[in-house]
């Protein structure tokens, strides 16, 4: 992961720009969710997201990310079924009964927003819809802990506790992150941890929380494209993410159609 190694403190003016970037990400989610259907390719969804970026006067966070030898070629990540994260949009045509994770990032005037969701394409078995529901619940449990005065371990512990009774694999090799002028900044935000431990959270921080849960084990493999991360056992995986701003008023989720104050100070 490239990006800063230190935690940057954002101002109210910085957060205003991150909220616009987050609104664009939410619009990319809405448009791709509406377009995703059997027969539609992941490349077509990438095109849908590109149009939204243009409408919002935003730049893509993901396009060109990574090394010069192998930059990420899409504006969104599309990760179907056993793909966990970082799937490349391409010729894969969605099928009835698939699940699809879409991760989108946008930059407004130099400031980033980053969020992901997983959806079912048509009907899926109860254990699969449960995987999706539990992963989203874990994201919101983590967000509830992302407040000034708490510690980083409070987030991870809350996320992990939601997965545990369902016996889901919690990805440890990939984590959430600080976000701001860079998509990936310090600190790392793991989906596991001990309550009351770790870095103290403070006003001025911005964090991307992103639980990734598997029906099987947490073990993962990177495909030959050097991007797509899949489960080692081939079982399916879900991913939800939001960007949370620790503002002077309280914690705000920026990557929703309207920014949402989840905890006032
Ligand atoms: Mg992220």
PDB file of C-alpha atoms and ligand atoms in Angstrom:
ATOM      1  CA  UNK A   1       0.000   0.000   0.000  1.00  0.00           C
ATOM      2  CA  UNK A   2       1.510   3.380  -0.908  1.00  0.00           C
ATOM      3  CA  UNK A   3       0.565   6.569   0.925  1.00  0.00           C
ATOM      4  CA  UNK A   4       1.623   8.514   3.976  1.00  0.00           C
ATOM      5  CA  UNK A   5       3.121   6.937   7.056  1.00  0.00           C
ATOM      6  CA  UNK A   6       1.999   9.664   9.421  1.00  0.00           C
ATOM      7  CA  UNK A   7      -1.472  10.694  10.521  1.00  0.00           C
ATOM      8  CA  UNK A   8      -2.600  13.982   9.007  1.00  0.00           C
ATOM      9  CA  UNK A   9      -5.015  16.309  10.818  1.00  0.00           C
ATOM     10  CA  UNK A  10      -7.794  17.680   8.659  1.00  0.00           C
ATOM     11  CA  UNK A  11      -9.556  21.034   9.013  1.00  0.00           C
ATOM     12  CA  UNK A  12     -13.259  21.763   8.598  1.00  0.00           C
ATOM     13  CA  UNK A  13     -12.485  23.082   5.105  1.00  0.00           C
ATOM     14  CA  UNK A  14     -10.684  19.820   4.237  1.00  0.00           C
ATOM     15  CA  UNK A  15     -13.666  17.830   5.472  1.00  0.00           C
ATOM     16  CA  UNK A  16     -16.022  19.872   3.270  1.00  0.00           C
ATOM     17  CA  UNK A  17     -14.072  18.706   0.222  1.00  0.00           C
ATOM     18  CA  UNK A  18     -13.997  15.112   1.490  1.00  0.00           C
ATOM     19  CA  UNK A  19     -17.789  15.265   1.827  1.00  0.00           C
ATOM     20  CA  UNK A  20     -18.112  16.231  -1.848  1.00  0.00           C
ATOM     21  CA  UNK A  21     -15.755  13.380  -2.813  1.00  0.00           C
ATOM     22  CA  UNK A  22     -17.859  11.076  -0.610  1.00  0.00           C
ATOM     23  CA  UNK A  23     -21.066  12.216  -2.306  1.00  0.00           C
ATOM     24  CA  UNK A  24     -19.527  11.284  -5.638  1.00  0.00           C
ATOM     25  CA  UNK A  25     -18.592   7.843  -4.305  1.00  0.00           C
ATOM     26  CA  UNK A  26     -22.168   7.347  -3.083  1.00  0.00           C
ATOM     27  CA  UNK A  27     -23.457   8.324  -6.537  1.00  0.00           C
ATOM     28  CA  UNK A  28     -21.020   5.828  -8.135  1.00  0.00           C
ATOM     29  CA  UNK A  29     -22.468   3.192  -5.806  1.00  0.00           C
ATOM     30  CA  UNK A  30     -26.071   4.062  -6.672  1.00  0.00           C
ATOM     31  CA  UNK A  31     -25.418   4.053 -10.423  1.00  0.00           C
ATOM     32  CA  UNK A  32     -23.461   0.789 -10.481  1.00  0.00           C
ATOM     33  CA  UNK A  33     -25.932  -0.914  -8.130  1.00  0.00           C
ATOM     34  CA  UNK A  34     -28.783   0.050 -10.448  1.00  0.00           C
ATOM     35  CA  UNK A  35     -26.895  -1.191 -13.526  1.00  0.00           C
ATOM     36  CA  UNK A  36     -25.671  -4.515 -12.101  1.00  0.00           C
ATOM     37  CA  UNK A  37     -27.805  -7.360 -13.496  1.00  0.00           C
ATOM     38  CA  UNK A  38     -27.362 -10.756 -15.155  1.00  0.00           C
ATOM     39  CA  UNK A  39     -25.509 -10.378 -18.462  1.00  0.00           C
ATOM     40  CA  UNK A  40     -23.906  -7.041 -17.589  1.00  0.00           C
ATOM     41  CA  UNK A  41     -20.099  -7.110 -17.608  1.00  0.00           C
ATOM     42  CA  UNK A  42     -17.968  -5.605 -14.876  1.00  0.00           C
ATOM     43  CA  UNK A  43     -16.319  -3.409 -17.547  1.00  0.00           C
ATOM     44  CA  UNK A  44     -19.750  -1.927 -18.313  1.00  0.00           C
ATOM     45  CA  UNK A  45     -20.167  -1.081 -14.618  1.00  0.00           C
ATOM     46  CA  UNK A  46     -16.775   0.635 -14.709  1.00  0.00           C
ATOM     47  CA  UNK A  47     -18.053   2.803 -17.584  1.00  0.00           C
ATOM     48  CA  UNK A  48     -21.142   3.704 -15.531  1.00  0.00           C
ATOM     49  CA  UNK A  49     -18.891   4.840 -12.686  1.00  0.00           C
ATOM     50  CA  UNK A  50     -16.696   6.918 -15.032  1.00  0.00           C
ATOM     51  CA  UNK A  51     -19.732   8.917 -16.154  1.00  0.00           C
ATOM     52  CA  UNK A  52     -20.600   9.724 -12.520  1.00  0.00           C
ATOM     53  CA  UNK A  53     -17.058  10.945 -11.807  1.00  0.00           C
ATOM     54  CA  UNK A  54     -17.309  13.349 -14.734  1.00  0.00           C
ATOM     55  CA  UNK A  55     -20.714  14.619 -13.596  1.00  0.00           C
ATOM     56  CA  UNK A  56     -19.295  15.362 -10.135  1.00  0.00           C
ATOM     57  CA  UNK A  57     -16.106  16.991 -11.437  1.00  0.00           C
ATOM     58  CA  UNK A  58     -14.131  14.377  -9.524  1.00  0.00           C
ATOM     59  CA  UNK A  59     -11.085  12.274 -10.435  1.00  0.00           C
ATOM     60  CA  UNK A  60     -10.801   8.519  -9.814  1.00  0.00           C
ATOM     61  CA  UNK A  61      -8.785   7.362  -6.799  1.00  0.00           C
ATOM     62  CA  UNK A  62      -8.119   3.876  -8.150  1.00  0.00           C
ATOM     63  CA  UNK A  63      -7.294   4.403 -11.857  1.00  0.00           C
ATOM     64  CA  UNK A  64      -3.510   4.254 -12.224  1.00  0.00           C
ATOM     65  CA  UNK A  65      -2.992   3.348  -8.557  1.00  0.00           C
ATOM     66  CA  UNK A  66      -0.045   1.120  -7.722  1.00  0.00           C
ATOM     67  CA  UNK A  67       3.224   0.540  -9.530  1.00  0.00           C
ATOM     68  CA  UNK A  68       4.130   2.002 -12.934  1.00  0.00           C
ATOM     69  CA  UNK A  69       4.581  -1.550 -14.218  1.00  0.00           C
ATOM     70  CA  UNK A  70       1.058  -2.635 -13.298  1.00  0.00           C
ATOM     71  CA  UNK A  71      -1.215   0.329 -12.490  1.00  0.00           C
ATOM     72  CA  UNK A  72      -4.836  -0.449 -11.615  1.00  0.00           C
ATOM     73  CA  UNK A  73      -6.793  -0.121 -14.880  1.00  0.00           C
ATOM     74  CA  UNK A  74     -10.332   0.597 -13.605  1.00  0.00           C
ATOM     75  CA  UNK A  75     -12.094   3.433 -11.793  1.00  0.00           C
ATOM     76  CA  UNK A  76     -13.840   0.869  -9.567  1.00  0.00           C
ATOM     77  CA  UNK A  77     -12.869  -2.530  -8.226  1.00  0.00           C
ATOM     78  CA  UNK A  78     -15.324  -5.291  -9.136  1.00  0.00           C
ATOM     79  CA  UNK A  79     -14.911  -8.458  -7.077  1.00  0.00           C
ATOM     80  CA  UNK A  80     -17.448 -11.230  -7.750  1.00  0.00           C
ATOM     81  CA  UNK A  81     -18.140 -14.275  -5.585  1.00  0.00           C
ATOM     82  CA  UNK A  82     -14.837 -15.649  -4.184  1.00  0.00           C
ATOM     83  CA  UNK A  83     -12.989 -12.416  -5.041  1.00  0.00           C
ATOM     84  CA  UNK A  84     -12.426 -10.472  -1.825  1.00  0.00           C
ATOM     85  CA  UNK A  85     -11.121  -7.119  -3.092  1.00  0.00           C
ATOM     86  CA  UNK A  86      -9.210  -5.394  -5.941  1.00  0.00           C
ATOM     87  CA  UNK A  87     -10.964  -7.219  -8.806  1.00  0.00           C
ATOM     88  CA  UNK A  88     -10.311  -5.612 -12.217  1.00  0.00           C
ATOM     89  CA  UNK A  89     -13.367  -4.655 -14.311  1.00  0.00           C
ATOM     90  CA  UNK A  90     -13.389  -6.763 -17.483  1.00  0.00           C
ATOM     91  CA  UNK A  91     -15.362  -9.148 -19.643  1.00  0.00           C
ATOM     92  CA  UNK A  92     -16.889 -11.143 -16.793  1.00  0.00           C
ATOM     93  CA  UNK A  93     -20.676 -11.100 -17.298  1.00  0.00           C
ATOM     94  CA  UNK A  94     -22.702 -11.262 -14.088  1.00  0.00           C
ATOM     95  CA  UNK A  95     -24.903 -14.301 -13.581  1.00  0.00           C
ATOM     96  CA  UNK A  96     -28.104 -14.783 -11.640  1.00  0.00           C
ATOM     97  CA  UNK A  97     -27.059 -15.988  -8.184  1.00  0.00           C
ATOM     98  CA  UNK A  98     -23.696 -14.194  -8.133  1.00  0.00           C
ATOM     99  CA  UNK A  99     -22.633 -11.700  -5.525  1.00  0.00           C
ATOM    100  CA  UNK A 100     -20.567  -8.677  -6.483  1.00  0.00           C
ATOM    101  CA  UNK A 101     -18.442  -6.333  -4.372  1.00  0.00           C
ATOM    102  CA  UNK A 102     -17.932  -2.849  -5.815  1.00  0.00           C
ATOM    103  CA  UNK A 103     -15.301  -0.546  -4.320  1.00  0.00           C
ATOM    104  CA  UNK A 104     -15.230   3.062  -5.536  1.00  0.00           C
ATOM    105  CA  UNK A 105     -12.990   6.030  -4.812  1.00  0.00           C
ATOM    106  CA  UNK A 106     -13.193   9.664  -5.887  1.00  0.00           C
ATOM    107  CA  UNK A 107     -11.007  12.756  -5.507  1.00  0.00           C
ATOM    108  CA  UNK A 108     -12.497  16.257  -5.238  1.00  0.00           C
ATOM    109  CA  UNK A 109      -9.998  19.121  -5.338  1.00  0.00           C
ATOM    110  CA  UNK A 110      -7.280  16.800  -4.014  1.00  0.00           C
ATOM    111  CA  UNK A 111      -9.340  15.085  -1.278  1.00  0.00           C
ATOM    112  CA  UNK A 112     -10.477  11.457  -1.319  1.00  0.00           C
ATOM    113  CA  UNK A 113     -13.590   9.440  -0.529  1.00  0.00           C
ATOM    114  CA  UNK A 114     -13.558   5.615  -0.513  1.00  0.00           C
ATOM    115  CA  UNK A 115     -16.404   3.151   0.030  1.00  0.00           C
ATOM    116  CA  UNK A 116     -17.527  -0.339  -0.966  1.00  0.00           C
ATOM    117  CA  UNK A 117     -20.600  -2.544  -0.884  1.00  0.00           C
ATOM    118  CA  UNK A 118     -21.570  -6.101  -1.794  1.00  0.00           C
ATOM    119  CA  UNK A 119     -24.841  -6.995  -3.536  1.00  0.00           C
ATOM    120  CA  UNK A 120     -26.614 -10.134  -4.663  1.00  0.00           C
ATOM    121  CA  UNK A 121     -27.393 -10.500  -8.362  1.00  0.00           C
ATOM    122  CA  UNK A 122     -30.843 -12.087  -8.204  1.00  0.00           C
ATOM    123  CA  UNK A 123     -31.526 -14.842  -5.684  1.00  0.00           C
ATOM    124  CA  UNK A 124     -28.782 -16.208  -3.445  1.00  0.00           C
ATOM    125  CA  UNK A 125     -28.900 -18.901  -0.735  1.00  0.00           C
ATOM    126  CA  UNK A 126     -29.647 -17.771   2.841  1.00  0.00           C
ATOM    127  CA  UNK A 127     -26.042 -18.287   3.998  1.00  0.00           C
ATOM    128  CA  UNK A 128     -24.850 -15.936   1.265  1.00  0.00           C
ATOM    129  CA  UNK A 129     -27.398 -13.211   2.010  1.00  0.00           C
ATOM    130  CA  UNK A 130     -26.465 -13.616   5.685  1.00  0.00           C
ATOM    131  CA  UNK A 131     -22.779 -13.119   4.814  1.00  0.00           C
ATOM    132  CA  UNK A 132     -23.657  -9.830   3.082  1.00  0.00           C
ATOM    133  CA  UNK A 133     -25.918  -8.649   5.901  1.00  0.00           C
ATOM    134  CA  UNK A 134     -23.455  -9.520   8.676  1.00  0.00           C
ATOM    135  CA  UNK A 135     -20.552  -7.801   6.899  1.00  0.00           C
ATOM    136  CA  UNK A 136     -22.579  -4.602   6.521  1.00  0.00           C
ATOM    137  CA  UNK A 137     -23.668  -4.801  10.165  1.00  0.00           C
ATOM    138  CA  UNK A 138     -20.020  -5.149  11.185  1.00  0.00           C
ATOM    139  CA  UNK A 139     -19.135  -1.987   9.264  1.00  0.00           C
ATOM    140  CA  UNK A 140     -21.768  -0.022  11.187  1.00  0.00           C
ATOM    141  CA  UNK A 141     -20.635  -1.557  14.480  1.00  0.00           C
ATOM    142  CA  UNK A 142     -17.126  -0.329  13.694  1.00  0.00           C
ATOM    143  CA  UNK A 143     -18.386   3.113  12.671  1.00  0.00           C
ATOM    144  CA  UNK A 144     -20.161   3.434  16.031  1.00  0.00           C
ATOM    145  CA  UNK A 145     -16.722   3.151  17.695  1.00  0.00           C
ATOM    146  CA  UNK A 146     -14.949   5.585  15.345  1.00  0.00           C
ATOM    147  CA  UNK A 147     -15.290   8.568  17.666  1.00  0.00           C
ATOM    148  CA  UNK A 148     -12.967  11.059  19.310  1.00  0.00           C
ATOM    149  CA  UNK A 149     -11.521   9.610  22.534  1.00  0.00           C
ATOM    150  CA  UNK A 150     -11.950   5.956  21.577  1.00  0.00           C
ATOM    151  CA  UNK A 151      -9.036   3.757  20.528  1.00  0.00           C
ATOM    152  CA  UNK A 152      -8.296   1.967  17.262  1.00  0.00           C
ATOM    153  CA  UNK A 153      -8.775  -1.397  18.982  1.00  0.00           C
ATOM    154  CA  UNK A 154     -12.370  -0.452  19.811  1.00  0.00           C
ATOM    155  CA  UNK A 155     -13.149  -0.417  16.074  1.00  0.00           C
ATOM    156  CA  UNK A 156     -11.484  -3.754  15.310  1.00  0.00           C
ATOM    157  CA  UNK A 157     -12.965  -5.474  18.336  1.00  0.00           C
ATOM    158  CA  UNK A 158     -16.480  -4.300  17.423  1.00  0.00           C
ATOM    159  CA  UNK A 159     -16.115  -5.469  13.813  1.00  0.00           C
ATOM    160  CA  UNK A 160     -14.705  -8.857  14.767  1.00  0.00           C
ATOM    161  CA  UNK A 161     -17.404  -9.435  17.395  1.00  0.00           C
ATOM    162  CA  UNK A 162     -20.119  -9.218  14.739  1.00  0.00           C
ATOM    163  CA  UNK A 163     -18.463 -11.923  12.588  1.00  0.00           C
ATOM    164  CA  UNK A 164     -17.639 -14.299  15.412  1.00  0.00           C
ATOM    165  CA  UNK A 165     -21.060 -15.854  16.208  1.00  0.00           C
ATOM    166  CA  UNK A 166     -21.575 -16.533  12.482  1.00  0.00           C
ATOM    167  CA  UNK A 167     -18.282 -18.419  12.120  1.00  0.00           C
ATOM    168  CA  UNK A 168     -17.154 -16.182   9.263  1.00  0.00           C
ATOM    169  CA  UNK A 169     -13.516 -15.748   8.245  1.00  0.00           C
ATOM    170  CA  UNK A 170     -12.291 -12.227   9.047  1.00  0.00           C
ATOM    171  CA  UNK A 171      -9.667 -10.981   6.579  1.00  0.00           C
ATOM    172  CA  UNK A 172      -6.497  -9.867   8.346  1.00  0.00           C
ATOM    173  CA  UNK A 173      -4.156  -9.428   5.361  1.00  0.00           C
ATOM    174  CA  UNK A 174      -6.114  -6.370   4.159  1.00  0.00           C
ATOM    175  CA  UNK A 175      -7.272  -3.575   6.429  1.00  0.00           C
ATOM    176  CA  UNK A 176      -8.940  -0.184   6.526  1.00  0.00           C
ATOM    177  CA  UNK A 177      -6.881   2.988   6.532  1.00  0.00           C
ATOM    178  CA  UNK A 178      -6.549   6.670   7.151  1.00  0.00           C
ATOM    179  CA  UNK A 179      -7.647   8.794   4.198  1.00  0.00           C
ATOM    180  CA  UNK A 180      -7.303  12.415   3.086  1.00  0.00           C
ATOM    181  CA  UNK A 181      -5.052  13.867   0.410  1.00  0.00           C
ATOM    182  CA  UNK A 182      -3.926  10.267  -0.116  1.00  0.00           C
ATOM    183  CA  UNK A 183      -6.338   7.383  -0.502  1.00  0.00           C
ATOM    184  CA  UNK A 184      -4.221   5.304   1.872  1.00  0.00           C
ATOM    185  CA  UNK A 185      -2.802   7.109   4.883  1.00  0.00           C
ATOM    186  CA  UNK A 186      -1.825   6.050   8.375  1.00  0.00           C
ATOM    187  CA  UNK A 187      -3.152   4.543  10.533  1.00  0.00           C
ATOM    188  CA  UNK A 188      -4.045   1.038   9.385  1.00  0.00           C
ATOM    189  CA  UNK A 189      -7.529   0.133  10.642  1.00  0.00           C
ATOM    190  CA  UNK A 190      -7.690  -3.645  11.195  1.00  0.00           C
ATOM    191  CA  UNK A 191     -10.948  -5.594  11.401  1.00  0.00           C
ATOM    192  CA  UNK A 192      -9.772  -7.233  14.617  1.00  0.00           C
ATOM    193  CA  UNK A 193      -8.336  -5.944  17.836  1.00  0.00           C
ATOM    194  CA  UNK A 194      -8.761  -5.466  21.556  1.00  0.00           C
ATOM    195  CA  UNK A 195     -11.150  -2.900  22.948  1.00  0.00           C
ATOM    196  CA  UNK A 196      -9.393  -0.092  24.800  1.00  0.00           C
ATOM    197  CA  UNK A 197      -6.051  -0.763  23.060  1.00  0.00           C
ATOM    198  CA  UNK A 198      -4.153   1.050  20.355  1.00  0.00           C
ATOM    199  CA  UNK A 199      -4.002   4.544  18.961  1.00  0.00           C
ATOM    200  CA  UNK A 200      -6.283   7.186  20.500  1.00  0.00           C
ATOM    201  CA  UNK A 201      -8.769   8.573  17.942  1.00  0.00           C
ATOM    202  CA  UNK A 202      -8.946  12.352  17.675  1.00  0.00           C
ATOM    203  CA  UNK A 203     -10.929  15.083  15.971  1.00  0.00           C
ATOM    204  CA  UNK A 204      -9.313  15.859  12.619  1.00  0.00           C
ATOM    205  CA  UNK A 205      -8.774  12.230  11.650  1.00  0.00           C
ATOM    206  CA  UNK A 206     -10.464  10.571   8.680  1.00  0.00           C
ATOM    207  CA  UNK A 207     -10.695   6.781   8.526  1.00  0.00           C
ATOM    208  CA  UNK A 208     -11.892   4.283   5.924  1.00  0.00           C
ATOM    209  CA  UNK A 209     -13.366   1.267   7.725  1.00  0.00           C
ATOM    210  CA  UNK A 210     -13.750  -1.840   5.558  1.00  0.00           C
ATOM    211  CA  UNK A 211     -14.627  -5.245   6.965  1.00  0.00           C
ATOM    212  CA  UNK A 212     -14.085  -8.180   4.583  1.00  0.00           C
ATOM    213  CA  UNK A 213     -15.695 -11.437   5.730  1.00  0.00           C
ATOM    214  CA  UNK A 214     -15.569 -14.901   4.140  1.00  0.00           C
ATOM    215  CA  UNK A 215     -17.890 -17.904   4.290  1.00  0.00           C
ATOM    216  CA  UNK A 216     -14.731 -19.997   4.722  1.00  0.00           C
ATOM    217  CA  UNK A 217     -11.326 -19.287   6.180  1.00  0.00           C
ATOM    218  CA  UNK A 218      -9.524 -15.942   6.161  1.00  0.00           C
ATOM    219  CA  UNK A 219      -6.750 -17.272   3.872  1.00  0.00           C
ATOM    220  CA  UNK A 220      -6.401 -15.345   0.609  1.00  0.00           C
ATOM    221  CA  UNK A 221      -4.416 -15.537  -2.638  1.00  0.00           C
ATOM    222  CA  UNK A 222      -3.530 -12.858  -5.220  1.00  0.00           C
ATOM    223  CA  UNK A 223      -4.209 -13.880  -8.852  1.00  0.00           C
ATOM    224  CA  UNK A 224      -1.680 -13.607 -11.693  1.00  0.00           C
ATOM    225  CA  UNK A 225      -3.046 -10.153 -12.611  1.00  0.00           C
ATOM    226  CA  UNK A 226      -1.308  -9.075  -9.361  1.00  0.00           C
ATOM    227  CA  UNK A 227      -4.461  -7.283  -8.193  1.00  0.00           C
ATOM    228  CA  UNK A 228      -7.405  -9.604  -7.660  1.00  0.00           C
ATOM    229  CA  UNK A 229      -7.467 -11.055  -4.143  1.00  0.00           C
ATOM    230  CA  UNK A 230      -9.513 -14.263  -3.870  1.00  0.00           C
ATOM    231  CA  UNK A 231     -10.269 -16.644  -1.042  1.00  0.00           C
ATOM    232  CA  UNK A 232      -7.833 -19.564  -0.882  1.00  0.00           C
ATOM    233  CA  UNK A 233     -10.699 -22.040  -0.396  1.00  0.00           C
ATOM    234  CA  UNK A 234     -12.905 -20.615  -3.165  1.00  0.00           C
ATOM    235  CA  UNK A 235     -15.723 -19.749  -0.778  1.00  0.00           C
ATOM    236  CA  UNK A 236     -17.495 -16.448  -1.200  1.00  0.00           C
ATOM    237  CA  UNK A 237     -16.559 -13.137   0.369  1.00  0.00           C
ATOM    238  CA  UNK A 238     -18.262  -9.810   1.159  1.00  0.00           C
ATOM    239  CA  UNK A 239     -16.848  -6.293   1.672  1.00  0.00           C
ATOM    240  CA  UNK A 240     -18.408  -3.084   2.982  1.00  0.00           C
ATOM    241  CA  UNK A 241     -16.635   0.236   3.482  1.00  0.00           C
ATOM    242  CA  UNK A 242     -17.346   3.840   4.402  1.00  0.00           C
ATOM    243  CA  UNK A 243     -15.176   6.887   4.996  1.00  0.00           C
ATOM    244  CA  UNK A 244     -15.691   8.415   8.461  1.00  0.00           C
ATOM    245  CA  UNK A 245     -14.639  11.984   9.357  1.00  0.00           C
ATOM    246  CA  UNK A 246     -13.956  12.871  12.996  1.00  0.00           C
ATOM    247  CA  UNK A 247     -15.174  16.476  12.778  1.00  0.00           C
ATOM    248  CA  UNK A 248     -15.557  19.115  15.502  1.00  0.00           C
ATOM    249  CA  UNK A 249     -19.292  18.299  15.546  1.00  0.00           C
ATOM    250  CA  UNK A 250     -18.767  14.540  15.789  1.00  0.00           C
ATOM    251  CA  UNK A 251     -18.291  11.553  13.503  1.00  0.00           C
ATOM    252  CA  UNK A 252     -19.663  11.963   9.996  1.00  0.00           C
ATOM    253  CA  UNK A 253     -19.968   9.243   7.333  1.00  0.00           C
ATOM    254  CA  UNK A 254     -18.997  11.116   4.168  1.00  0.00           C
ATOM    255  CA  UNK A 255     -19.672   8.378   1.604  1.00  0.00           C
ATOM    256  CA  UNK A 256     -23.459   8.445   1.698  1.00  0.00           C
ATOM    257  CA  UNK A 257     -25.821  10.391  -0.607  1.00  0.00           C
ATOM    258  CA  UNK A 258     -26.109  12.879   2.276  1.00  0.00           C
ATOM    259  CA  UNK A 259     -23.314  13.051   4.889  1.00  0.00           C
ATOM    260  CA  UNK A 260     -24.579  11.438   8.082  1.00  0.00           C
ATOM    261  CA  UNK A 261     -23.631  12.545  11.598  1.00  0.00           C
ATOM    262  CA  UNK A 262     -23.438   9.219  13.424  1.00  0.00           C
ATOM    263  CA  UNK A 263     -22.187  10.497  16.776  1.00  0.00           C
ATOM    264  CA  UNK A 264     -22.185  14.106  17.970  1.00  0.00           C
ATOM    265  CA  UNK A 265     -19.412  15.344  20.249  1.00  0.00           C
TER     266      UNK A 265
HETATM  267 MG1  LIG B   1     -10.311   1.506   1.270  1.00  0.00          MG
END
